[in-house]
Coordinates of C-alpha atoms in Angstrom, one line a residue:
Chain B
M1 CA 117.8 99.7 128.9
K2 CA 120.0 103.0 131.1
I3 CA 118.1 101.6 134.2
S4 CA 119.2 97.9 133.9
D5 CA 122.3 99.1 133.0
K6 CA 123.3 101.4 135.7
V7 CA 121.5 98.5 138.1
R8 CA 124.1 96.1 136.8
R9 CA 127.0 98.1 137.7
V10 CA 125.8 99.2 141.4
S11 CA 127.7 95.5 142.5
S12 CA 130.6 93.4 141.0
G13 CA 127.8 90.5 142.6
I14 CA 125.6 91.3 139.9
S15 CA 125.6 88.8 137.0
E16 CA 122.3 89.9 134.9
A17 CA 120.0 93.0 135.9
S18 CA 117.2 93.9 133.5
V19 CA 114.3 96.4 134.4
I20 CA 111.7 96.3 131.5
T21 CA 108.1 96.5 131.1
A22 CA 106.0 92.9 131.2
T23 CA 105.3 92.9 127.2
S24 CA 105.3 89.5 126.0
T25 CA 108.5 89.8 124.2
N26 CA 110.3 91.0 127.4
K27 CA 109.0 88.1 129.7
G28 CA 110.0 86.3 126.9
I29 CA 113.2 87.2 127.2
L30 CA 113.5 87.2 130.9
I31 CA 112.0 83.0 130.5
R32 CA 115.3 82.1 128.3
L33 CA 117.6 84.3 130.6
G34 CA 116.4 81.5 133.1
F35 CA 114.2 83.6 135.5
P36 CA 111.4 81.3 137.0
P37 CA 108.0 81.5 134.4
S38 CA 105.5 81.6 137.3
V39 CA 106.9 84.6 138.2
I40 CA 107.7 86.2 135.4
Q41 CA 104.1 85.1 134.0
E42 CA 102.1 87.3 136.5
A43 CA 103.2 90.3 135.7
K44 CA 100.9 92.6 133.5
E45 CA 101.4 94.3 130.4
S46 CA 101.0 97.4 132.2
D47 CA 104.0 96.6 135.3
I48 CA 107.5 96.7 135.2
I49 CA 109.7 93.8 135.8
I50 CA 112.9 94.2 138.2
A51 CA 114.7 90.9 137.2
V52 CA 118.2 90.6 139.0
R53 CA 120.4 87.8 139.3
A54 CA 123.2 87.8 142.1
Q55 CA 125.8 86.4 143.8
D56 CA 124.6 87.3 147.1
Q57 CA 122.1 88.5 149.0
S58 CA 123.6 92.5 149.4
S59 CA 124.5 92.8 146.0
L60 CA 120.3 91.7 145.5
D61 CA 119.5 94.2 147.6
L62 CA 121.8 97.0 146.3
A63 CA 120.5 96.1 142.8
I64 CA 116.7 96.4 144.1
Q65 CA 117.0 99.4 146.2
K66 CA 119.0 101.0 143.2
A67 CA 115.8 100.0 140.4
N68 CA 113.7 101.4 142.8
E69 CA 115.2 104.7 143.3
M70 CA 115.6 105.1 139.2
L71 CA 112.2 104.6 138.9
E72 CA 110.3 106.8 141.1
S73 CA 113.1 109.8 140.1
P74 CA 113.3 109.3 136.3
E75 CA 115.7 112.6 136.0
K76 CA 118.3 110.8 137.4
I77 CA 118.5 108.6 134.9
S78 CA 119.0 110.8 131.5
A79 CA 122.5 111.6 130.8
G80 CA 121.0 115.3 129.4
T81 CA 122.6 118.7 131.3
E82 CA 120.5 120.1 134.2
E83 CA 118.8 122.7 131.8
T84 CA 117.4 120.1 129.0
S85 CA 116.9 117.0 130.9
K86 CA 114.3 118.7 132.7
L87 CA 112.1 119.6 129.6
T88 CA 108.8 117.1 128.8
D89 CA 107.1 119.2 126.2
L90 CA 108.2 120.6 122.7
D91 CA 107.2 124.4 123.3
S92 CA 109.3 124.6 126.4
A93 CA 112.4 123.4 124.1
L94 CA 111.5 125.5 121.8
N95 CA 111.3 128.6 124.3
V96 CA 115.2 127.2 125.1
M97 CA 116.3 127.0 121.5
P98 CA 113.8 129.4 119.5
D99 CA 116.1 129.2 116.4
A100 CA 116.1 125.2 116.1
N101 CA 115.9 124.0 112.6
L102 CA 115.9 120.4 113.1
V103 CA 113.8 118.1 115.4
L104 CA 114.5 114.3 115.5
L105 CA 111.4 112.7 116.8
S106 CA 111.5 108.9 118.1
I107 CA 107.9 108.8 119.8
P108 CA 105.3 106.1 119.3
G109 CA 104.2 106.5 115.7
E110 CA 100.2 106.9 117.0
H111 CA 101.8 110.7 118.4
V112 CA 104.1 112.0 115.3
K113 CA 101.1 113.7 112.9
D114 CA 100.0 116.1 115.6
I115 CA 103.1 117.2 116.7
S116 CA 104.9 116.9 112.9
L117 CA 102.3 119.1 111.3
K118 CA 103.0 121.6 114.2
L119 CA 106.4 122.1 113.3
I120 CA 105.6 121.9 109.5
E121 CA 103.7 125.0 110.5
R122 CA 106.6 126.8 112.2
R123 CA 108.7 125.9 109.0
I124 CA 111.1 123.5 111.4
H125 CA 112.8 120.6 109.5
Q126 CA 112.3 117.3 111.2
Q127 CA 114.0 113.7 111.1
I128 CA 111.6 111.2 112.1
F129 CA 112.8 107.8 113.5
S130 CA 109.5 106.6 115.0
D131 CA 108.1 103.7 113.1
H132 CA 104.4 102.7 112.9
V133 CA 103.1 105.8 111.5
P134 CA 100.2 105.3 109.4
I135 CA 101.1 105.3 105.7
E136 CA 97.7 107.8 105.6
D137 CA 99.9 110.2 108.2
E138 CA 103.4 110.1 106.4
L139 CA 101.2 111.2 103.1
E140 CA 99.9 113.9 104.9
I141 CA 102.9 115.5 106.7
K142 CA 105.0 115.0 103.2
E143 CA 102.4 116.7 101.2
R144 CA 102.2 119.7 103.4
A145 CA 106.1 119.5 103.9
V146 CA 106.1 120.0 100.7
K147 CA 103.8 122.9 100.0
N148 CA 105.6 124.8 102.9
G149 CA 108.9 124.2 101.9
V150 CA 110.0 121.9 105.3
L151 CA 112.1 118.8 105.1
I152 CA 110.5 115.5 106.7
L153 CA 113.5 112.8 107.0
G154 CA 111.2 109.5 107.8
P155 CA 109.3 108.1 109.0
G156 CA 111.4 105.1 109.9
A157 CA 114.6 107.2 109.1
G158 CA 117.2 106.2 111.4
T159 CA 119.9 107.7 109.8
S160 CA 121.0 110.7 108.1
I161 CA 123.7 113.5 107.7
I162 CA 123.8 117.0 107.2
N163 CA 126.5 118.9 106.7
G164 CA 129.1 115.6 107.9
K165 CA 127.0 115.9 111.2
G166 CA 125.2 112.4 112.2
I167 CA 121.7 112.9 112.9
G168 CA 120.1 109.2 114.8
F169 CA 122.4 106.0 114.0
S170 CA 125.4 107.2 112.0
N171 CA 128.8 107.1 111.5
A172 CA 132.3 109.1 112.0
V173 CA 132.8 109.5 108.4
K174 CA 135.2 112.2 106.1
E175 CA 133.3 115.1 104.4
G176 CA 133.1 115.6 100.5
P177 CA 131.8 115.4 97.5
V178 CA 129.0 112.7 97.7
G179 CA 125.2 113.3 98.7
V180 CA 123.2 110.3 99.4
V181 CA 119.2 110.0 99.9
A182 CA 118.5 106.5 101.3
A183 CA 114.9 104.8 102.2
A184 CA 116.9 102.3 103.8
G185 CA 119.0 103.1 107.1
T186 CA 121.6 100.5 107.8
G187 CA 122.3 100.4 103.8
L188 CA 123.3 104.4 104.0
Q189 CA 125.2 103.4 107.4
E190 CA 127.2 100.7 104.7
V191 CA 127.6 102.9 102.1
I192 CA 129.1 105.8 103.6
T193 CA 131.3 103.7 105.9
L194 CA 132.8 101.7 102.8
L195 CA 133.4 105.1 101.4
D196 CA 135.1 106.7 103.7
H197 CA 137.5 103.6 103.5
C198 CA 138.1 104.7 100.2
G199 CA 139.1 107.7 100.9
I200 CA 135.6 109.2 99.6
G201 CA 133.7 111.8 102.0
V202 CA 129.7 112.2 102.0
K203 CA 128.8 115.6 103.0
H204 CA 124.7 115.0 103.1
G205 CA 123.3 111.2 104.0
L206 CA 119.0 111.9 103.7
G207 CA 116.9 109.0 104.8
V208 CA 113.4 109.5 103.7
G209 CA 111.9 106.3 105.5
G210 CA 111.2 103.0 104.0
S211 CA 107.8 104.1 102.7
D212 CA 108.6 107.0 100.9
P213 CA 109.7 105.2 97.3
K214 CA 106.1 103.3 97.7
E215 CA 102.9 104.0 95.3
K216 CA 101.4 105.5 98.4
I217 CA 103.7 108.4 98.8
G218 CA 105.1 108.8 95.5
G219 CA 108.3 109.2 96.3
L220 CA 107.8 112.7 97.3
M221 CA 110.5 113.6 99.8
M222 CA 113.1 111.3 97.5
L223 CA 112.6 113.8 95.1
E224 CA 112.6 116.8 97.0
C225 CA 116.2 115.6 98.6
I226 CA 117.7 114.5 95.1
K227 CA 116.4 118.7 94.1
L228 CA 118.0 120.0 97.2
L229 CA 121.1 117.8 96.2
E230 CA 121.4 119.1 92.9
K231 CA 121.6 123.0 94.1
D232 CA 124.5 122.1 96.6
P233 CA 127.7 122.9 94.6
D234 CA 129.6 120.8 97.3
I235 CA 127.5 117.9 95.8
E236 CA 129.5 116.5 92.5
V237 CA 128.0 112.9 93.1
I238 CA 124.2 112.0 94.1
G239 CA 123.5 108.5 95.1
I240 CA 120.0 106.7 95.7
V241 CA 120.0 103.8 98.3
S242 CA 116.9 101.8 98.4
K243 CA 115.2 98.4 98.0
P244 CA 113.9 98.7 94.3
P245 CA 111.3 101.4 94.7
S246 CA 107.8 100.8 92.9
P247 CA 108.1 100.5 88.9
S248 CA 106.3 103.6 88.2
I249 CA 108.3 105.8 91.2
Q250 CA 111.5 104.3 90.0
E251 CA 110.6 105.7 86.3
K252 CA 109.3 109.1 87.8
I253 CA 113.0 109.4 89.1
I254 CA 114.9 108.2 86.9
E255 CA 112.9 110.4 84.3
Y256 CA 114.0 114.0 86.4
I257 CA 117.4 112.8 86.9
S258 CA 118.0 111.8 83.3
Q259 CA 116.1 114.7 82.5
E260 CA 116.6 117.9 84.9
G261 CA 119.9 116.2 87.0
K262 CA 123.5 117.8 86.0
K263 CA 125.3 115.6 88.4
K264 CA 126.5 112.4 88.6
Y265 CA 124.5 109.2 89.7
V266 CA 124.3 106.2 91.4
L267 CA 121.3 104.2 92.1
A268 CA 121.8 101.4 94.6
F269 CA 118.5 99.6 94.1
I270 CA 119.2 96.8 95.8
G271 CA 118.2 93.7 93.8
G272 CA 117.4 95.7 90.9
Q273 CA 119.1 95.1 87.9
Q274 CA 122.9 96.5 87.2
L275 CA 122.6 98.9 84.2
H276 CA 125.5 100.4 82.7
A277 CA 124.7 100.9 79.2
D278 CA 122.3 103.9 80.4
R279 CA 120.9 107.0 78.3
T280 CA 123.1 109.3 79.8
G281 CA 126.6 108.3 78.4
G282 CA 128.1 106.9 82.3
R283 CA 126.5 109.7 83.9
I284 CA 123.8 107.3 85.4
I285 CA 125.2 103.9 87.2
Q286 CA 122.3 101.9 88.2
V287 CA 124.1 98.9 90.7
G288 CA 122.3 95.7 92.4
S289 CA 124.3 95.7 95.7
L290 CA 125.5 98.4 98.3
A291 CA 129.1 97.1 97.6
S292 CA 128.9 97.5 94.1
S293 CA 127.8 100.9 94.8
V294 CA 130.5 102.0 96.5
L295 CA 132.6 101.2 93.3
A296 CA 130.0 103.1 91.0
F297 CA 130.7 106.0 93.5
A298 CA 134.4 105.6 93.6
K299 CA 134.2 105.4 89.2
H300 CA 132.6 108.3 89.3
V301 CA 135.0 110.5 91.5
G302 CA 138.4 109.6 90.1
K303 CA 140.5 106.3 89.2
E304 CA 142.8 106.2 92.3
Q305 CA 139.8 106.4 94.3
F306 CA 138.2 103.3 92.2
M307 CA 141.4 101.0 92.7
K308 CA 141.2 101.9 96.3
A309 CA 137.5 101.0 96.1
G310 CA 138.2 97.8 95.0
A311 CA 140.8 97.0 97.4
A312 CA 138.4 98.3 100.3
T313 CA 135.4 96.6 99.4
R314 CA 136.5 93.3 98.0
I315 CA 138.3 90.1 98.7
S316 CA 139.2 88.3 95.8
Q317 CA 137.2 84.9 94.8
Q318 CA 140.6 82.8 95.1
D319 CA 141.4 84.2 98.8
L320 CA 138.0 84.1 99.5
L321 CA 137.7 80.4 98.8
N322 CA 141.2 79.9 101.2
T323 CA 139.9 81.4 104.1
L324 CA 136.5 79.7 104.1
E325 CA 138.0 76.2 103.1
K326 CA 139.6 76.1 106.7
E327 CA 136.0 76.6 107.8
W328 CA 134.0 74.4 106.1
I329 CA 136.4 71.3 106.8
K330 CA 135.8 71.1 110.4
L331 CA 131.9 71.2 109.6
R332 CA 129.9 67.9 109.9
D333 CA 127.9 66.4 106.9
A334 CA 124.7 67.4 108.8
Q335 CA 125.6 70.9 109.4
K336 CA 124.4 72.6 106.2
F337 CA 122.2 75.4 107.6
I338 CA 122.8 79.4 107.7
R339 CA 121.7 81.1 110.5
A340 CA 121.7 84.7 109.9
L341 CA 120.7 87.0 113.0
Y342 CA 120.5 90.8 112.0
T343 CA 120.0 94.3 113.7
G344 CA 120.2 96.2 110.9
G345 CA 117.0 95.9 108.3
T346 CA 118.9 96.5 105.0
F347 CA 121.6 93.6 105.6
T348 CA 118.5 91.2 106.3
Y349 CA 117.1 92.7 103.1
E350 CA 120.2 92.3 100.9
A351 CA 121.4 89.1 102.6
Q352 CA 118.0 87.5 101.4
V353 CA 118.6 89.0 97.9
I354 CA 122.1 86.9 97.7
L355 CA 121.8 83.9 99.3
S356 CA 118.3 83.3 97.5
E357 CA 120.3 83.1 94.1
I358 CA 122.9 81.1 95.5
L359 CA 121.2 78.4 98.2
P360 CA 119.1 75.3 96.8
G361 CA 117.0 74.8 99.9
P362 CA 113.9 77.2 101.2
I363 CA 115.1 79.7 103.3
Y364 CA 113.1 81.6 105.9
S365 CA 113.0 85.1 107.4
N366 CA 110.4 87.3 110.0
A367 CA 110.9 89.9 107.2
P368 CA 110.8 87.8 103.7
I369 CA 111.3 89.3 100.6
L370 CA 109.3 87.9 97.1
N371 CA 111.0 84.3 97.0
I372 CA 111.9 83.6 100.8
R373 CA 109.5 81.9 102.9
E374 CA 108.1 83.7 106.0
M375 CA 108.9 81.8 109.4
A376 CA 106.1 79.9 111.4
S377 CA 107.7 82.1 114.5
S378 CA 110.3 84.6 114.8
L379 CA 111.5 83.6 117.9
T380 CA 112.6 79.9 116.1
S381 CA 114.9 79.6 113.4
E382 CA 114.6 76.6 110.7
A383 CA 116.6 75.4 107.8
N384 CA 117.9 78.6 106.5
S385 CA 117.1 81.6 108.5
I386 CA 117.5 85.0 107.6
V387 CA 116.1 86.8 110.7
D388 CA 116.0 90.7 111.2
L389 CA 116.1 91.4 115.0
G390 CA 115.1 95.0 114.3
E391 CA 111.5 93.8 113.2
E392 CA 108.4 95.0 115.5
E393 CA 107.9 91.5 117.2
F394 CA 111.3 92.5 118.7
T395 CA 111.3 95.9 119.3
Q396 CA 108.0 96.3 121.3
G397 CA 108.8 97.5 124.5
R398 CA 111.8 97.2 124.7
P399 CA 115.3 99.1 122.7
H400 CA 115.9 97.9 119.2
P401 CA 119.3 95.5 118.8
M402 CA 121.6 98.0 117.7
I403 CA 120.8 99.9 121.1
D404 CA 119.9 96.6 123.2
P405 CA 121.9 93.5 122.1
T406 CA 120.3 91.2 124.5
I407 CA 117.6 89.2 122.5
R408 CA 120.9 88.6 119.8
K409 CA 123.1 87.5 122.9
L410 CA 120.0 84.7 123.7
R411 CA 119.6 83.6 120.0
I412 CA 123.2 83.2 119.2
L413 CA 123.5 80.4 122.1
E414 CA 119.7 78.8 121.3
E415 CA 121.2 78.5 117.1
A416 CA 124.5 76.6 118.3
K417 CA 122.7 73.9 120.2
D418 CA 121.0 73.0 116.5
P419 CA 123.3 70.2 115.4
Q420 CA 122.3 71.0 111.7
V421 CA 123.6 74.6 112.2
G422 CA 127.0 75.4 109.9
V423 CA 126.9 78.9 110.3
L424 CA 126.3 81.8 112.1
L425 CA 126.1 85.2 109.9
M426 CA 126.0 88.3 111.7
D427 CA 126.6 92.2 111.3
F428 CA 127.8 94.4 113.8
V429 CA 126.7 98.6 113.3
L430 CA 129.3 100.8 115.3
G431 CA 128.4 104.2 115.2
Y432 CA 126.9 107.5 117.1
G433 CA 123.5 105.7 118.7
S434 CA 124.5 102.5 118.3
H435 CA 125.6 100.1 121.4
P436 CA 129.0 101.3 123.1
D437 CA 130.3 97.8 122.3
P438 CA 128.5 95.5 120.1
V439 CA 131.2 93.4 119.7
G440 CA 132.2 93.2 123.4
A441 CA 128.8 92.6 124.5
A442 CA 128.1 89.3 122.1
L443 CA 132.0 88.0 122.7
R444 CA 130.9 85.8 125.6
E445 CA 127.8 84.3 123.5
I446 CA 130.4 84.0 120.4
E447 CA 133.2 82.1 122.4
E448 CA 129.9 79.9 124.7
A449 CA 128.4 78.9 121.1
K450 CA 131.2 77.7 119.8
E451 CA 132.1 75.7 123.3
I452 CA 128.3 74.6 122.8
S453 CA 129.1 72.9 119.9
A454 CA 132.6 71.8 120.5
K455 CA 130.9 69.9 123.9
D456 CA 128.4 68.0 121.3
G457 CA 131.6 67.2 118.7
R458 CA 131.0 70.0 116.1
Y459 CA 132.2 72.8 114.7
L460 CA 130.5 76.5 114.6
S461 CA 131.4 79.0 111.9
V462 CA 130.7 82.3 112.6
I463 CA 131.1 85.2 109.9
S464 CA 130.7 88.8 110.7
H465 CA 130.5 92.0 108.9
V466 CA 131.3 95.2 111.2
C467 CA 129.7 98.4 109.6
G468 CA 131.5 101.3 110.8
T469 CA 135.2 103.4 110.4
T470 CA 138.2 104.1 111.9
G471 CA 136.3 107.7 113.2
D472 CA 133.5 105.9 115.3
P473 CA 133.6 105.8 118.9
Q474 CA 134.0 101.9 119.5
G475 CA 136.8 101.5 117.6
Y476 CA 136.8 99.7 114.3
E477 CA 139.8 97.7 114.1
S478 CA 139.1 96.9 117.9
S479 CA 135.8 95.3 117.0
I480 CA 137.3 93.7 114.0
G481 CA 140.1 92.0 116.5
K482 CA 138.3 90.9 119.3
L483 CA 135.8 89.4 116.4
Q484 CA 138.7 87.1 115.4
S485 CA 140.0 86.2 118.5
A486 CA 136.9 84.7 119.3
G487 CA 137.1 82.8 116.6
S488 CA 134.9 84.9 114.0
V489 CA 135.7 85.5 110.4
V490 CA 135.3 89.0 109.9
L491 CA 134.5 90.0 106.0
P492 CA 134.7 93.6 104.2
T493 CA 131.1 94.2 103.9
N494 CA 127.6 92.5 104.3
A495 CA 127.5 91.2 100.9
I496 CA 129.8 89.4 101.2
A497 CA 129.8 88.0 104.3
A498 CA 126.2 86.5 103.1
V499 CA 128.4 85.2 100.1
G500 CA 130.8 83.7 102.4
A501 CA 127.9 82.0 104.7
A502 CA 126.8 80.4 101.4
L503 CA 130.4 78.9 100.6
V504 CA 130.7 77.7 103.9
A505 CA 127.3 75.8 104.0
L506 CA 127.2 74.6 100.7
R507 CA 131.3 73.3 101.1
G508 CA 132.7 75.6 98.4
K509 CA 129.9 74.7 95.7
V510 CA 129.0 78.2 94.5
D511 CA 129.3 80.0 91.3
L512 CA 131.7 82.7 92.3
E513 CA 132.1 83.8 88.8
K514 CA 128.1 84.9 88.6
I515 CA 127.7 86.0 91.8
Y516 CA 130.6 88.4 91.8
S517 CA 129.6 89.7 88.7
Q518 CA 126.2 90.1 89.7
Y519 CA 126.8 91.8 93.2
L520 CA 130.6 92.7 94.0
T521 CA 131.6 94.3 91.0
L522 CA 130.7 96.7 88.4
G523 CA 129.6 94.5 85.2
G524 CA 132.3 92.5 85.5
E525 CA 135.5 95.6 86.0
L526 CA 137.4 94.6 89.1
E527 CA 136.6 91.0 88.4
D528 CA 138.8 89.0 90.2
G529 CA 142.3 89.8 92.0
Chain G
M1 CA 112.1 123.8 99.0
G2 CA 114.1 127.0 99.1
E3 CA 113.1 126.7 102.9
A4 CA 114.8 123.6 102.6
R5 CA 117.8 124.2 101.1
K6 CA 119.1 126.9 103.8
L7 CA 119.1 124.3 106.9
F8 CA 122.5 123.5 104.3
D9 CA 123.7 126.4 105.0
V10 CA 123.3 127.4 108.9
E11 CA 124.4 125.5 111.7
L12 CA 122.4 122.7 112.9
K13 CA 120.5 123.2 115.8
V14 CA 118.3 120.5 117.1
I15 CA 115.9 119.1 119.3
N16 CA 115.9 115.7 120.1
V17 CA 112.1 114.5 121.4
G18 CA 112.5 110.5 122.8
L19 CA 115.6 108.7 123.0
D20 CA 118.3 110.2 124.9
I21 CA 120.8 108.3 123.1
F22 CA 120.2 110.3 120.0
Y23 CA 121.0 113.6 122.3
N24 CA 124.1 112.2 123.5
A25 CA 125.3 111.3 119.9
L26 CA 124.7 114.7 119.0
Q27 CA 126.9 116.1 121.8
M28 CA 129.5 114.0 120.9
Q29 CA 129.7 115.7 117.4
D30 CA 129.2 119.7 119.4
V31 CA 126.0 119.8 117.6
K32 CA 124.0 122.4 119.6
A33 CA 121.2 120.3 120.8
V34 CA 118.2 120.4 123.3
H35 CA 116.9 117.3 124.8
V36 CA 112.9 116.5 125.7
N37 CA 112.1 113.6 127.8
W38 CA 108.7 113.4 126.0
K39 CA 105.6 111.5 127.7
P40 CA 102.2 111.4 125.9
A41 CA 99.9 113.1 126.9
P42 CA 97.8 111.4 130.0
K43 CA 94.7 109.6 127.7
L44 CA 91.3 110.9 128.9
E45 CA 88.5 108.3 129.4
K46 CA 86.1 108.3 126.4
E47 CA 83.2 109.7 128.0
T48 CA 85.7 112.7 129.5
E49 CA 86.8 113.6 126.1
D50 CA 83.4 113.5 124.7
I51 CA 81.7 116.0 127.4
L52 CA 85.2 118.1 126.7
D53 CA 84.8 117.9 123.2
K54 CA 81.1 119.6 123.5
I55 CA 82.2 122.4 125.9
L56 CA 85.3 123.4 124.3

């Protein structure tokens, strides 16, 4: 993506530039971008394609020259310092930084085990972003790490915060009395950013990877992280953010924190039950959505923060209805479907949980939970579709959509052409590691999507959620402002955005009392207003 | 996990292996970091690999 960006900037006469490996996904994207299929299809998997659209021959020549230069001298691409960009292996890096205490790995999953085990021998902690690490490798790594007192965050952990510093995809949040253990990357980002809006700081946010709370791994690192946070004197409230763990793991965790834990806890098992009358006299609160977990954290911290959390994470039922009625009255009768285009995996999951409670018809996804149907093809939506653009089929040979928004930009335009689509639902994740301007990058497509609909005599409702803080480099307020000026409704949490999309699609016919009680409040506290 | 507890008490020093955007993100937060432009070791032909396994 870095080469593509640099090539794109070489002349103002270049409207599109992609320098990418010729995987089938990438070839499909280039064809959708309008490059001739016959030429693109000639490329083999091992080839690199330079695809440029330019207004004149000289811009085109400049672009191709730049791409060739950079492909021949990759060191020119790195934004790293002279000293560091020359390092190509871990041993050299350990010579340069012999007292390194954390290694962040984002390499193909098949290579993770060898490197990780060597690092464990040297007692070096690790955050592993890499996906596709075989589960047997994960178990071996984690068992050995526990024996040696080494912390393993991941595999599949994109986000962590240690002593207030973000590792991987993370946000600029205040430091404070909260520590979170998460097996849900964008879930962690949603929780810490919403807490930041309420004035509640986070000292540690430890991502353990989605497989950790499953039977095979047994919650090994989740439990170790809980023990670590218990021992940190600055931490007052510990949160666990995850899809519901395997029943036996959930029981193991609850048993540990009930019997051994001394601190206050929030268990946010997305889609799980809300439990308030617990066995610990209010020390442990269990909730079923990311937004309600923020209310629970705030309740533990103090009354003032709880009221602030209500204001920051919610919108009253009446205000939500009033805002969205202006959207649904413009739709034609046939426009009844939602197309959710997500970059965050946890947001996709949470939207499925909530929308499956509300929508009467079938829902499709490429990452379906139990009661959702699997899409026949991730590339083509049908009826109500909730698409996780960060899934494997979209990321093989290309960066994650939180880094490179191209794939979503194309999809926005395609969804707009379907006369049955009424609502586009999207997340925009700000922070370190993400695209420098995820909203700005999609703005032209949002406007064009609305134009496509308008030319066909339709209105297209766009509902967005921005996950970020005022300290994030992309600008939180300005990102919201840009979306609003492009005609998008922007809602304060992913959960409310999902409810909002359903309200528009069903023309207001949603049992809001029930949904608010289940996902947007703490068992009726802050029920409305 | 006594060793891991120490990570919370000392300054973070990170080696980033792989995506350089994460290295840039660490730099933006003034975290001490070095970046490794990691590449997989070239894959040996299976036959050569078997021979090397026998003689090494």
